[in-house]
Amino acid sequence: MSNVRVRFAPSPTGFVHVGSLRTALYNYLFARHHGGKFVLRVEDTDRARYTEGAVENLLETLEWSGLSYDEGPENDGDFSPYYQSQRLNIYHEYIEKLISNNFAYPCFCSKERLEKMREEQIGKKLTPKYDGHCRYISGDELIKRRKSEDHVIRLKIPPEGITKVSDIIRGEVQFQNEMIDDQVLLKSDGFPTYHLANVVDDHLMGITHVIRGEEWLISTPKHIILYEYFGWPIPRFAHLPLLLNPDRSKLSKRQGDVAVEDYRKKGYLPEALLNFVALLGWNRGDDEEIFSLEELIADFSLERVNKSGAVFNIEKLNWMNGIYIRKLPEEKYLLIALETMKNNGIDAGNTRKNEQIALAVRNNIETFNDIKERSELFLGDGPLHYSENALEWIKPDSSKKVFTSMLTEIEKIPEITLEAFKSVMGNVQKETGLKGKEIWMPVRSALTGLTEGPELPQVIQIFGKDKILRLLEQAIRV
RNA sequence: GGCGCGUUCGUCUAGGGGUUUAGGACGCUGGCCUCUCACGCCGGUAACACGGGUUCGAAUCCCGUACGCGCUACCA
């Protein structure tokens, strides 16, 4: 397929929804796979929902995700501006064309009248839609009222017939025209609604494939009618299945994190998040689940996108993020880990030690924020609190022997190194006649207060001689 | 209420009439590794919504029912 052009057209409402991220991803993959263009267009036509800083946040989040766009706000192509709020004159121009061709008409109805009408229709079990009250106002009256009264512009839907939507994912979907509402195209404040702006811009920007969420499927016939009225070619449509809450409702804020920024803050890797959402609705057809962006680009196709909604399963995301954390080159891992520790006030005194801690907990974390909890045992300075299980390992006389023996051995050496520690433990083994669990578990319990944790040699190095001596003394007194 | 879409293990999914005792992954779980936990590796658990057709044969095709979800705004 040549000259593919797709767009991601979010509305800047303050944060980027993970569902939007997946939509952006699929658009991006489709464009890259076909060697086409990926356009970012900001759909800021709702002044009531204007949020300070939302656009900046959108751009930054997108950059963090790694989905780079070819044309958009900070990368002007041939179709700028890419903010709909800056394209108002364009929409007005096309609205006038529609009106003069009798494809759209001004509507002066009050909100109250519309609301009452809707209630009555629902009461009568009818499809709620505009009743055409202002459809046939014409001549002088129309000119006069347009000048003096607040009004919107509505799309004039053909009263009968069928509009067919051909969807790449769902096949052909048919709609009876009589069920389609005379949608508002231009609001009384002069801003376009989504329906108008999206059709005009998609055409003007040469969009070939409209890949968007399933919630748009039902309004697609309105868009198709608009394309027909304008005499424009109709792009291909692909409506993506919804992302769901655990209770299978549309993924929303109330049931956990939905903002990409939330996942970023919690220490998820963009590669992992992308890989995870890619699999919510798409798969390659084999058993592979870990994909780099490059692999996704190579293998992605809309034909393999599912029809049904997918629950956003955080457990699997966590697992996958852990995989990515362990796959990271050590340098890159350390960079992010140290940054996380710094932001959370975790500091063992020097960089070398902080690095050792980060490395020690690496296999135990699923997100970078897990470092907080996992590094606790390295940081305390005062007396140690023992868990019940640890206490069981500390109490026996044989364990006390291990501690005293280890204490004297360690006092002999100037500094704890890996080598020194090995020989210390060797000597303790000889002296006490104990080995395996009998010797290691008491030491682990005495030093960390827990019966689980990173490998002891790693722990020991980070602790250093003084702290070890202090903890052994404490354990002996138990 | 109307319109539209959907329905395979708890979750993400493979499957496109016989190769299926329905495969993989997360989770849960047993084992191995090991000083422990984790990692890793090996194994187990668990599903074709229901009812009719079509066919020699249906998870796969058709119809209906049920259930779920979405839309139903001068929001996107």
Coordinates of C-alpha atoms (C1' of nucleotides) in Angstrom, one line a residue:
Chain A
M1 CA 0.0 0.0 0.0
S2 CA 1.5 3.3 -1.0
N3 CA 1.0 6.8 0.4
V4 CA -0.6 5.6 3.5
R5 CA -1.5 8.5 5.8
V6 CA -3.0 8.0 9.3
R7 CA -3.5 10.3 12.2
F8 CA -3.8 10.2 15.9
A9 CA -6.3 12.9 16.9
P10 CA -6.5 13.2 20.7
S11 CA -8.5 15.8 22.5
P12 CA -6.3 17.5 25.1
T13 CA -8.2 17.0 28.3
G14 CA -5.4 16.8 30.7
F15 CA -3.9 13.3 30.5
V16 CA -3.3 10.6 27.9
H17 CA -5.5 7.6 28.3
V18 CA -3.9 4.2 27.9
G19 CA -6.6 3.4 25.4
S20 CA -5.5 6.5 23.4
L21 CA -1.9 5.2 23.7
R22 CA -3.0 2.0 22.0
T23 CA -4.9 3.8 19.3
A24 CA -1.8 6.0 18.7
L25 CA 0.4 2.8 18.7
Y26 CA -1.8 1.0 16.1
N27 CA -1.8 4.1 13.9
Y28 CA 1.9 4.5 14.3
L29 CA 2.6 0.8 13.5
F30 CA 0.3 0.9 10.5
A31 CA 2.0 3.9 9.1
R32 CA 5.5 2.6 9.7
H33 CA 4.7 -0.8 8.3
H34 CA 3.5 0.7 5.1
G35 CA 6.1 3.3 4.9
G36 CA 3.4 6.0 5.3
K37 CA 3.0 9.1 7.4
F38 CA 1.8 9.3 11.0
V39 CA 0.1 12.6 11.7
L40 CA -0.7 14.1 15.1
R41 CA -3.7 16.4 15.2
V42 CA -4.9 18.2 18.3
E43 CA -8.7 18.1 18.5
D44 CA -9.2 21.1 20.8
T45 CA -12.6 22.2 19.7
D46 CA -14.3 22.0 23.1
R47 CA -13.7 25.2 24.9
A48 CA -15.6 24.0 28.0
R49 CA -13.0 21.3 28.5
Y50 CA -10.0 23.4 27.9
T51 CA -7.3 22.5 30.3
E52 CA -4.1 24.4 31.0
G53 CA -1.0 22.5 30.1
A54 CA -2.9 19.6 28.5
V55 CA -1.2 20.0 25.1
E56 CA 2.3 20.2 26.6
N57 CA 1.5 17.1 28.7
L58 CA 0.2 15.3 25.6
L59 CA 3.3 16.1 23.6
E60 CA 5.7 15.1 26.4
T61 CA 3.9 11.8 27.1
L62 CA 3.9 10.9 23.4
E63 CA 7.6 11.6 23.3
W64 CA 8.3 9.5 26.4
S65 CA 6.4 6.6 24.7
G66 CA 8.7 6.7 21.7
L67 CA 5.9 7.1 19.1
S68 CA 7.3 9.8 16.9
Y69 CA 5.1 11.6 14.5
D70 CA 5.9 12.8 11.0
E71 CA 3.6 15.8 11.0
G72 CA 2.0 17.7 13.9
P73 CA 2.2 20.6 16.3
E74 CA 6.0 20.7 16.6
N75 CA 6.8 19.2 13.3
D76 CA 4.9 21.1 10.7
G77 CA 4.1 19.3 7.5
D78 CA 2.3 20.6 4.5
F79 CA -1.1 20.7 6.2
S80 CA -0.6 23.0 9.2
P81 CA -2.0 24.2 11.5
Y82 CA -2.4 20.9 13.3
Y83 CA -4.5 22.5 16.1
Q84 CA -8.2 22.5 15.2
S85 CA -8.8 25.6 17.2
Q86 CA -6.6 27.3 14.6
R87 CA -8.6 26.1 11.7
L88 CA -11.9 27.7 12.4
N89 CA -12.0 29.7 9.2
I90 CA -11.6 26.5 7.2
Y91 CA -14.6 24.9 8.9
H92 CA -16.7 28.0 8.3
E93 CA -15.8 27.9 4.7
Y94 CA -17.0 24.3 4.3
I95 CA -20.1 24.8 6.4
E96 CA -21.2 27.5 4.0
K97 CA -20.7 25.1 1.1
L98 CA -22.9 22.6 2.8
I99 CA -25.6 25.2 3.6
S100 CA -25.7 26.5 0.1
N101 CA -26.0 23.0 -1.3
N102 CA -28.9 22.4 1.1
F103 CA -26.9 19.7 2.9
A104 CA -27.0 21.5 6.2
Y105 CA -29.2 24.1 7.9
P106 CA -29.2 26.5 10.8
C107 CA -31.1 25.4 13.9
F108 CA -32.5 27.9 16.4
C109 CA -34.0 25.5 18.9
S110 CA -33.3 26.1 22.6
K111 CA -31.7 23.6 24.8
E112 CA -34.9 23.3 26.7
R113 CA -36.9 22.4 23.7
L114 CA -34.4 19.8 22.6
E115 CA -34.3 18.2 26.0
K116 CA -38.1 18.0 26.2
M117 CA -38.3 16.5 22.8
R118 CA -35.8 13.9 23.7
E119 CA -37.6 12.9 26.8
E120 CA -40.8 12.5 24.9
Q121 CA -39.2 10.3 22.3
I122 CA -37.6 8.0 24.8
G123 CA -41.0 7.8 26.6
K124 CA -42.5 6.7 23.3
K125 CA -39.7 4.2 22.8
L126 CA -38.4 5.9 19.7
T127 CA -34.9 6.6 18.6
P128 CA -34.0 10.0 20.1
K129 CA -33.1 12.4 17.4
Y130 CA -33.7 15.9 16.2
D131 CA -37.2 16.3 14.9
G132 CA -36.4 18.6 12.0
H133 CA -38.2 21.6 13.5
C134 CA -35.8 24.1 11.8
R135 CA -35.1 22.1 8.7
Y136 CA -37.3 24.0 6.3
I137 CA -36.9 27.6 7.5
S138 CA -35.9 29.6 4.4
G139 CA -35.8 32.9 2.5
D140 CA -35.9 36.2 4.4
E141 CA -36.8 34.6 7.7
L142 CA -33.7 32.5 7.6
I143 CA -31.4 35.4 6.7
K144 CA -32.9 37.6 9.4
R145 CA -32.8 35.0 12.2
R146 CA -29.3 33.9 11.3
K147 CA -28.2 37.4 11.9
S148 CA -30.0 38.0 15.2
E149 CA -30.3 34.6 16.9
D150 CA -27.9 32.2 18.4
H151 CA -27.9 29.0 16.4
V152 CA -26.1 25.9 15.5
I153 CA -25.6 24.3 12.0
R154 CA -27.0 20.8 11.6
L155 CA -26.3 18.1 9.1
K156 CA -29.3 17.2 6.9
I157 CA -29.5 13.4 6.9
P158 CA -31.4 11.9 3.9
P159 CA -34.8 10.8 5.3
E160 CA -34.5 7.3 3.9
G161 CA -32.0 4.8 2.5
I162 CA -29.2 2.9 4.0
T163 CA -25.7 4.0 4.7
K164 CA -23.1 1.3 4.7
V165 CA -19.8 1.4 6.7
S166 CA -17.1 -0.9 5.4
D167 CA -14.8 -1.6 8.3
I168 CA -11.5 -3.4 8.0
I169 CA -11.9 -5.0 11.4
R170 CA -15.7 -5.6 11.4
G171 CA -16.7 -6.0 7.8
E172 CA -19.8 -4.2 6.5
V173 CA -22.1 -2.5 9.0
Q174 CA -25.4 -1.0 7.8
F175 CA -27.4 1.8 9.2
Q176 CA -31.0 3.0 8.4
N177 CA -30.8 6.7 7.5
E178 CA -34.0 7.3 9.4
M179 CA -32.3 6.3 12.6
I180 CA -29.4 8.8 12.1
D181 CA -29.7 12.1 13.9
D182 CA -29.3 15.5 12.2
Q183 CA -26.0 16.0 14.0
V184 CA -24.8 19.4 15.0
L185 CA -21.8 20.3 12.9
L186 CA -21.1 23.8 14.1
K187 CA -21.8 24.9 17.7
S188 CA -23.3 28.3 18.6
D189 CA -19.8 29.5 19.7
G190 CA -18.6 29.0 16.2
F191 CA -16.5 26.0 17.0
P192 CA -17.0 22.8 15.0
T193 CA -18.1 19.5 16.6
Y194 CA -15.9 16.4 16.2
H195 CA -18.0 15.2 13.3
L196 CA -17.4 18.2 11.0
A197 CA -13.8 18.9 12.0
N198 CA -12.7 15.3 11.7
V199 CA -14.1 14.8 8.3
V200 CA -12.8 18.2 6.9
D201 CA -9.4 17.7 8.4
D202 CA -9.0 14.1 7.4
H203 CA -9.8 15.0 3.9
L204 CA -7.7 18.1 3.7
M205 CA -4.8 16.2 5.4
G206 CA -5.0 13.3 3.0
I207 CA -5.8 10.7 5.6
T208 CA -6.2 7.3 3.9
H209 CA -7.1 5.2 6.9
V210 CA -9.1 6.2 10.0
I211 CA -8.1 4.0 12.9
R212 CA -9.9 4.9 16.0
G213 CA -11.9 3.4 19.0
E214 CA -15.1 1.4 18.6
E215 CA -17.1 4.2 20.3
W216 CA -16.9 6.0 16.9
L217 CA -18.4 3.2 14.9
I218 CA -22.0 4.3 15.4
S219 CA -21.3 7.9 14.2
T220 CA -19.4 6.8 11.2
P221 CA -22.4 6.9 8.9
K222 CA -22.7 10.6 9.6
H223 CA -19.2 11.0 8.5
I224 CA -19.7 9.0 5.4
I225 CA -22.7 11.1 4.5
L226 CA -20.6 14.2 4.9
Y227 CA -17.9 12.8 2.6
E228 CA -20.6 12.1 0.1
Y229 CA -22.0 15.6 0.4
F230 CA -18.6 17.1 -0.2
G231 CA -17.9 14.8 -3.0
W232 CA -14.8 13.5 -1.3
P233 CA -13.3 10.0 -1.4
I234 CA -14.1 8.0 1.7
P235 CA -11.1 6.8 3.7
R236 CA -10.9 3.2 4.9
F237 CA -12.1 2.7 8.5
A238 CA -10.9 0.5 11.2
H239 CA -12.7 0.6 14.6
L240 CA -10.6 -0.8 17.4
P241 CA -12.1 -2.9 20.3
L242 CA -12.4 -1.1 23.6
L243 CA -10.1 -1.4 26.5
L244 CA -12.0 -2.5 29.6
N245 CA -12.0 -2.3 33.3
P246 CA -11.9 -5.6 35.3
D247 CA -15.8 -5.4 35.4
R248 CA -15.8 -5.2 31.6
S249 CA -17.0 -1.6 31.4
K250 CA -15.1 0.9 29.3
L251 CA -11.7 1.5 30.9
S252 CA -12.1 4.5 33.2
K253 CA -10.4 6.5 35.9
R254 CA -12.5 5.2 38.8
Q255 CA -11.1 1.7 38.6
G256 CA -7.4 2.2 38.7
D257 CA -4.8 4.1 36.6
V258 CA -5.8 5.0 33.1
A259 CA -3.3 7.8 32.4
V260 CA -0.1 6.9 30.7
E261 CA 1.5 9.4 33.0
D262 CA 0.5 7.3 36.0
Y263 CA 2.4 4.3 34.6
R264 CA 5.4 6.5 33.8
K265 CA 5.4 7.8 37.4
K266 CA 5.1 4.3 38.8
G267 CA 8.2 3.1 37.1
Y268 CA 7.0 1.3 34.0
L269 CA 9.1 1.3 31.0
P270 CA 7.6 2.7 27.8
E271 CA 8.7 -0.3 25.8
A272 CA 6.9 -2.6 28.2
L273 CA 3.7 -0.5 28.2
L274 CA 3.7 -0.4 24.4
N275 CA 4.3 -4.1 24.1
F276 CA 1.5 -4.8 26.6
V277 CA -1.2 -2.6 25.0
A278 CA -0.2 -3.8 21.5
L279 CA -1.3 -7.3 22.7
L280 CA -4.7 -5.9 23.9
G281 CA -6.5 -6.6 20.7
W282 CA -3.8 -7.8 18.4
N283 CA -1.5 -10.8 18.2
R284 CA 0.8 -12.1 15.6
G285 CA -0.8 -15.5 15.4
D286 CA 2.0 -17.4 17.1
D287 CA 3.1 -17.8 20.7
E288 CA 5.4 -14.9 20.8
E289 CA 4.5 -12.1 23.2
I290 CA 7.6 -10.0 23.7
F291 CA 8.1 -7.6 20.8
S292 CA 10.3 -4.6 20.3
L293 CA 8.8 -1.7 18.5
E294 CA 10.7 -2.7 15.3
E295 CA 9.2 -6.2 15.5
L296 CA 5.8 -4.8 15.9
I297 CA 6.2 -2.5 12.9
A298 CA 7.4 -5.5 10.8
D299 CA 4.5 -7.8 11.8
F300 CA 1.5 -5.5 12.6
S301 CA -1.6 -5.7 10.5
L302 CA -5.2 -4.5 11.0
E303 CA -6.5 -7.8 9.7
R304 CA -5.2 -9.4 12.9
V305 CA -6.9 -7.0 15.2
N306 CA -9.7 -8.6 17.3
K307 CA -13.3 -7.5 17.5
S308 CA -14.0 -7.9 21.2
G309 CA -13.0 -5.6 24.0
A310 CA -10.0 -6.5 26.2
V311 CA -9.6 -6.1 29.9
F312 CA -6.6 -4.2 31.0
N313 CA -4.9 -6.8 33.1
I314 CA -2.4 -5.0 35.3
E315 CA -0.9 -8.3 36.6
K316 CA 0.3 -9.2 33.2
L317 CA 1.6 -5.7 32.6
N318 CA 3.6 -6.0 35.8
W319 CA 5.1 -9.3 34.7
M320 CA 6.0 -7.9 31.3
N321 CA 7.6 -4.8 32.8
G322 CA 9.7 -7.1 35.0
I323 CA 10.9 -8.9 31.9
Y324 CA 11.9 -5.6 30.3
I325 CA 13.6 -4.4 33.5
R326 CA 15.8 -7.6 33.4
K327 CA 16.4 -7.2 29.7
L328 CA 17.8 -3.7 30.0
P329 CA 21.5 -3.3 29.6
E330 CA 23.1 -2.8 33.1
E331 CA 24.0 0.8 32.4
K332 CA 20.6 1.8 31.3
Y333 CA 19.0 0.0 34.3
L334 CA 21.3 1.7 36.7
L335 CA 20.5 5.1 35.2
I336 CA 16.8 4.7 35.8
A337 CA 17.2 2.9 39.1
L338 CA 19.4 5.6 40.6
E339 CA 17.1 8.3 39.3
T340 CA 14.2 6.5 41.0
M341 CA 16.1 6.1 44.2
K342 CA 17.1 9.8 44.2
N343 CA 13.5 10.9 43.7
N344 CA 12.4 8.8 46.6
G345 CA 15.2 9.8 49.0
I346 CA 16.8 6.4 49.0
D347 CA 20.5 6.9 49.6
A348 CA 23.0 4.5 51.2
G349 CA 25.7 7.2 51.3
N350 CA 27.5 6.9 48.1
T351 CA 26.9 6.1 44.4
R352 CA 28.8 2.8 44.5
K353 CA 26.6 1.5 47.3
N354 CA 23.4 2.8 45.7
E355 CA 24.4 0.9 42.5
Q356 CA 25.0 -2.3 44.5
I357 CA 21.6 -2.0 46.1
A358 CA 19.9 -1.4 42.7
L359 CA 21.6 -4.4 41.3
A360 CA 20.8 -6.6 44.3
V361 CA 17.1 -6.0 44.0
R362 CA 16.8 -6.2 40.3
N363 CA 15.3 -9.7 40.1
N364 CA 12.8 -8.8 42.8
I365 CA 11.1 -5.8 41.2
E366 CA 8.4 -5.4 38.5
T367 CA 8.4 -1.7 38.4
F368 CA 11.2 0.8 39.4
N369 CA 9.1 2.0 42.2
D370 CA 9.4 -1.4 43.8
I371 CA 13.0 -0.5 44.6
K372 CA 11.6 1.6 47.4
E373 CA 10.3 -1.3 49.3
R374 CA 13.0 -3.7 48.3
S375 CA 15.9 -1.5 49.4
E376 CA 14.6 -0.9 52.9
L377 CA 16.7 -3.7 54.4
F378 CA 19.9 -2.0 53.3
L379 CA 19.2 1.3 54.9
G380 CA 18.3 1.1 58.5
D381 CA 20.9 2.2 61.1
G382 CA 19.4 1.4 64.4
P383 CA 18.6 -2.0 66.0
L384 CA 17.0 -4.5 63.7
H385 CA 13.5 -5.8 64.1
Y386 CA 13.2 -9.6 63.4
S387 CA 10.4 -11.3 61.7
E388 CA 9.0 -14.4 63.5
N389 CA 10.6 -16.7 61.1
A390 CA 13.9 -15.0 61.4
L391 CA 13.7 -15.2 65.2
E392 CA 13.3 -19.0 64.9
W393 CA 16.7 -19.1 63.1
I394 CA 18.4 -16.8 65.5
K395 CA 17.4 -18.4 68.8
P396 CA 19.1 -21.9 68.6
D397 CA 22.5 -22.4 70.4
S398 CA 24.0 -23.6 67.2
S399 CA 23.1 -20.3 65.6
K400 CA 24.7 -18.3 68.5
K401 CA 27.9 -20.3 67.8
V402 CA 27.8 -19.2 64.2
F403 CA 27.4 -15.6 65.2
T404 CA 30.3 -15.6 67.7
S405 CA 32.5 -17.4 65.3
M406 CA 31.7 -15.0 62.5
L407 CA 32.2 -12.1 64.8
T408 CA 35.7 -13.0 65.7
E409 CA 36.5 -13.9 62.1
I410 CA 35.3 -10.6 60.8
E411 CA 37.1 -8.6 63.4
K412 CA 40.3 -10.1 62.0
I413 CA 39.9 -8.7 58.5
P414 CA 40.3 -5.1 57.6
E415 CA 37.5 -4.8 55.1
I416 CA 34.6 -6.9 53.8
T417 CA 35.2 -8.0 50.2
L418 CA 33.7 -10.9 48.4
E419 CA 36.9 -12.9 48.8
A420 CA 37.2 -12.0 52.5
F421 CA 33.6 -13.0 53.1
K422 CA 34.0 -16.3 51.5
S423 CA 37.0 -17.2 53.6
V424 CA 35.2 -16.0 56.7
M425 CA 32.3 -18.3 56.0
G426 CA 34.7 -21.1 55.2
N427 CA 36.3 -20.7 58.6
V428 CA 33.0 -20.4 60.4
Q429 CA 32.0 -23.7 58.8
K430 CA 35.1 -25.4 60.0
E431 CA 34.8 -24.0 63.5
T432 CA 31.2 -24.8 64.0
G433 CA 30.9 -28.0 62.0
L434 CA 27.7 -26.6 60.5
K435 CA 26.9 -26.1 56.8
G436 CA 24.2 -25.2 54.3
K437 CA 21.0 -23.8 55.7
E438 CA 22.3 -24.3 59.3
I439 CA 24.8 -21.6 58.8
W440 CA 23.4 -19.4 56.1
M441 CA 19.9 -18.9 57.4
P442 CA 21.0 -17.8 60.9
V443 CA 23.3 -15.2 59.3
R444 CA 20.6 -14.0 56.9
S445 CA 18.2 -13.7 59.8
A446 CA 20.6 -11.9 62.0
L447 CA 21.7 -9.4 59.3
T448 CA 18.4 -8.7 57.6
G449 CA 15.8 -9.7 60.1
L450 CA 14.1 -11.6 57.3
T451 CA 14.3 -15.1 55.9
E452 CA 14.1 -14.0 52.4
G453 CA 16.0 -11.5 50.3
P454 CA 18.9 -11.0 47.8
E455 CA 21.9 -13.3 47.9
L456 CA 23.9 -12.9 51.1
P457 CA 27.3 -12.1 49.6
Q458 CA 25.6 -9.1 47.8
V459 CA 24.0 -8.0 51.0
I460 CA 27.2 -8.3 53.0
Q461 CA 29.2 -6.1 50.7
I462 CA 26.7 -3.4 50.8
F463 CA 26.4 -3.5 54.6
G464 CA 30.1 -3.2 55.4
K465 CA 32.1 -4.3 58.4
D466 CA 30.8 -2.0 61.1
K467 CA 27.1 -2.7 60.4
I468 CA 27.7 -6.4 60.3
L469 CA 29.5 -6.5 63.6
R470 CA 26.8 -4.4 65.2
L471 CA 24.0 -6.7 63.9
L472 CA 25.9 -9.9 64.9
E473 CA 26.2 -8.5 68.5
Q474 CA 22.5 -7.7 68.5
A475 CA 21.7 -11.3 67.4
I476 CA 23.9 -12.9 70.0
R477 CA 22.1 -11.0 72.8
V478 CA 18.7 -12.3 71.7
Chain B
rG1 C1' -36.1 2.6 25.5
rG2 C1' -33.6 2.9 20.4
rC3 C1' -29.4 1.8 17.4
rG4 C1' -24.7 -0.7 16.9
rC5 C1' -20.9 -4.1 18.2
rG6 C1' -19.4 -8.3 20.8
rU7 C1' -19.3 -13.5 23.3
rU8 C1' -12.9 -19.7 23.6
rC9 C1' -9.7 -21.0 30.5
rG10 C1' -10.4 -15.7 36.2
rU11 C1' -7.6 -12.3 32.4
rC12 C1' -4.9 -11.6 27.3
rU13 C1' -5.4 -14.8 23.3
rA14 C1' -4.4 -19.2 19.2
rG15 C1' -8.0 -21.5 16.3
rG16 C1' -10.8 -19.7 10.0
rG17 C1' -15.4 -27.7 9.0
rG18 C1' -11.9 -33.1 10.2
rU19 C1' -4.4 -32.3 12.0
rU20 C1' -8.0 -30.7 18.9
rU21 C1' -7.6 -35.6 24.3
rA22 C1' -9.1 -27.1 22.1
rG23 C1' -2.6 -24.6 22.0
rG24 C1' 0.3 -20.3 24.3
rA25 C1' 0.8 -16.3 28.0
rC26 C1' -0.4 -13.8 32.9
rG27 C1' -2.4 -15.5 37.6
rC28 C1' -2.7 -19.5 40.9
rU29 C1' -0.2 -24.1 42.0
rG30 C1' 3.7 -28.6 42.3
rG31 C1' 8.9 -29.5 41.4
rC32 C1' 14.1 -28.3 40.1
rC33 C1' 18.0 -24.8 41.0
rU34 C1' 19.5 -22.7 45.8
rC35 C1' 21.4 -20.2 52.4
rU36 C1' 16.1 -17.8 51.6
rC37 C1' 13.0 -15.1 48.4
rA38 C1' 13.1 -13.8 43.6
rC39 C1' 15.0 -14.9 38.6
rG40 C1' 15.3 -19.0 35.4
rC41 C1' 13.7 -24.0 33.9
rC42 C1' 10.1 -28.2 34.0
rG43 C1' 5.0 -29.7 35.2
rG44 C1' -0.3 -28.9 36.8
rU45 C1' -5.0 -26.0 37.0
rA46 C1' -8.8 -23.9 34.0
rA47 C1' -12.7 -22.3 28.5
rC48 C1' -15.6 -23.1 23.1
rA49 C1' -22.7 -18.5 26.6
rC50 C1' -27.3 -21.3 25.4
rG51 C1' -30.8 -23.4 21.8
rG52 C1' -31.8 -24.7 16.9
rG53 C1' -30.2 -25.7 12.1
rU54 C1' -26.4 -26.9 7.6
rU55 C1' -22.9 -31.1 7.2
rC56 C1' -20.7 -37.8 7.2
rG57 C1' -18.4 -34.2 10.6
rA58 C1' -18.8 -27.5 13.9
rA59 C1' -15.2 -23.8 18.6
rU60 C1' -15.1 -22.9 13.4
rC61 C1' -20.9 -21.6 8.6
rC62 C1' -26.4 -19.8 9.3
rC63 C1' -30.6 -18.4 12.5
rG64 C1' -32.6 -17.3 17.2
rU65 C1' -32.2 -16.4 22.5
rA66 C1' -29.5 -14.7 26.6
rC67 C1' -25.8 -11.8 28.5
rG68 C1' -22.2 -7.9 28.1
rC69 C1' -20.5 -3.4 26.3
rG70 C1' -20.7 1.1 23.4
rC71 C1' -23.4 5.2 21.4
rU72 C1' -27.8 7.9 22.1
rA73 C1' -24.7 16.1 23.8
rC74 C1' -24.0 22.8 20.9
rC75 C1' -17.9 16.1 24.6
rA76 C1' -14.5 13.9 22.0

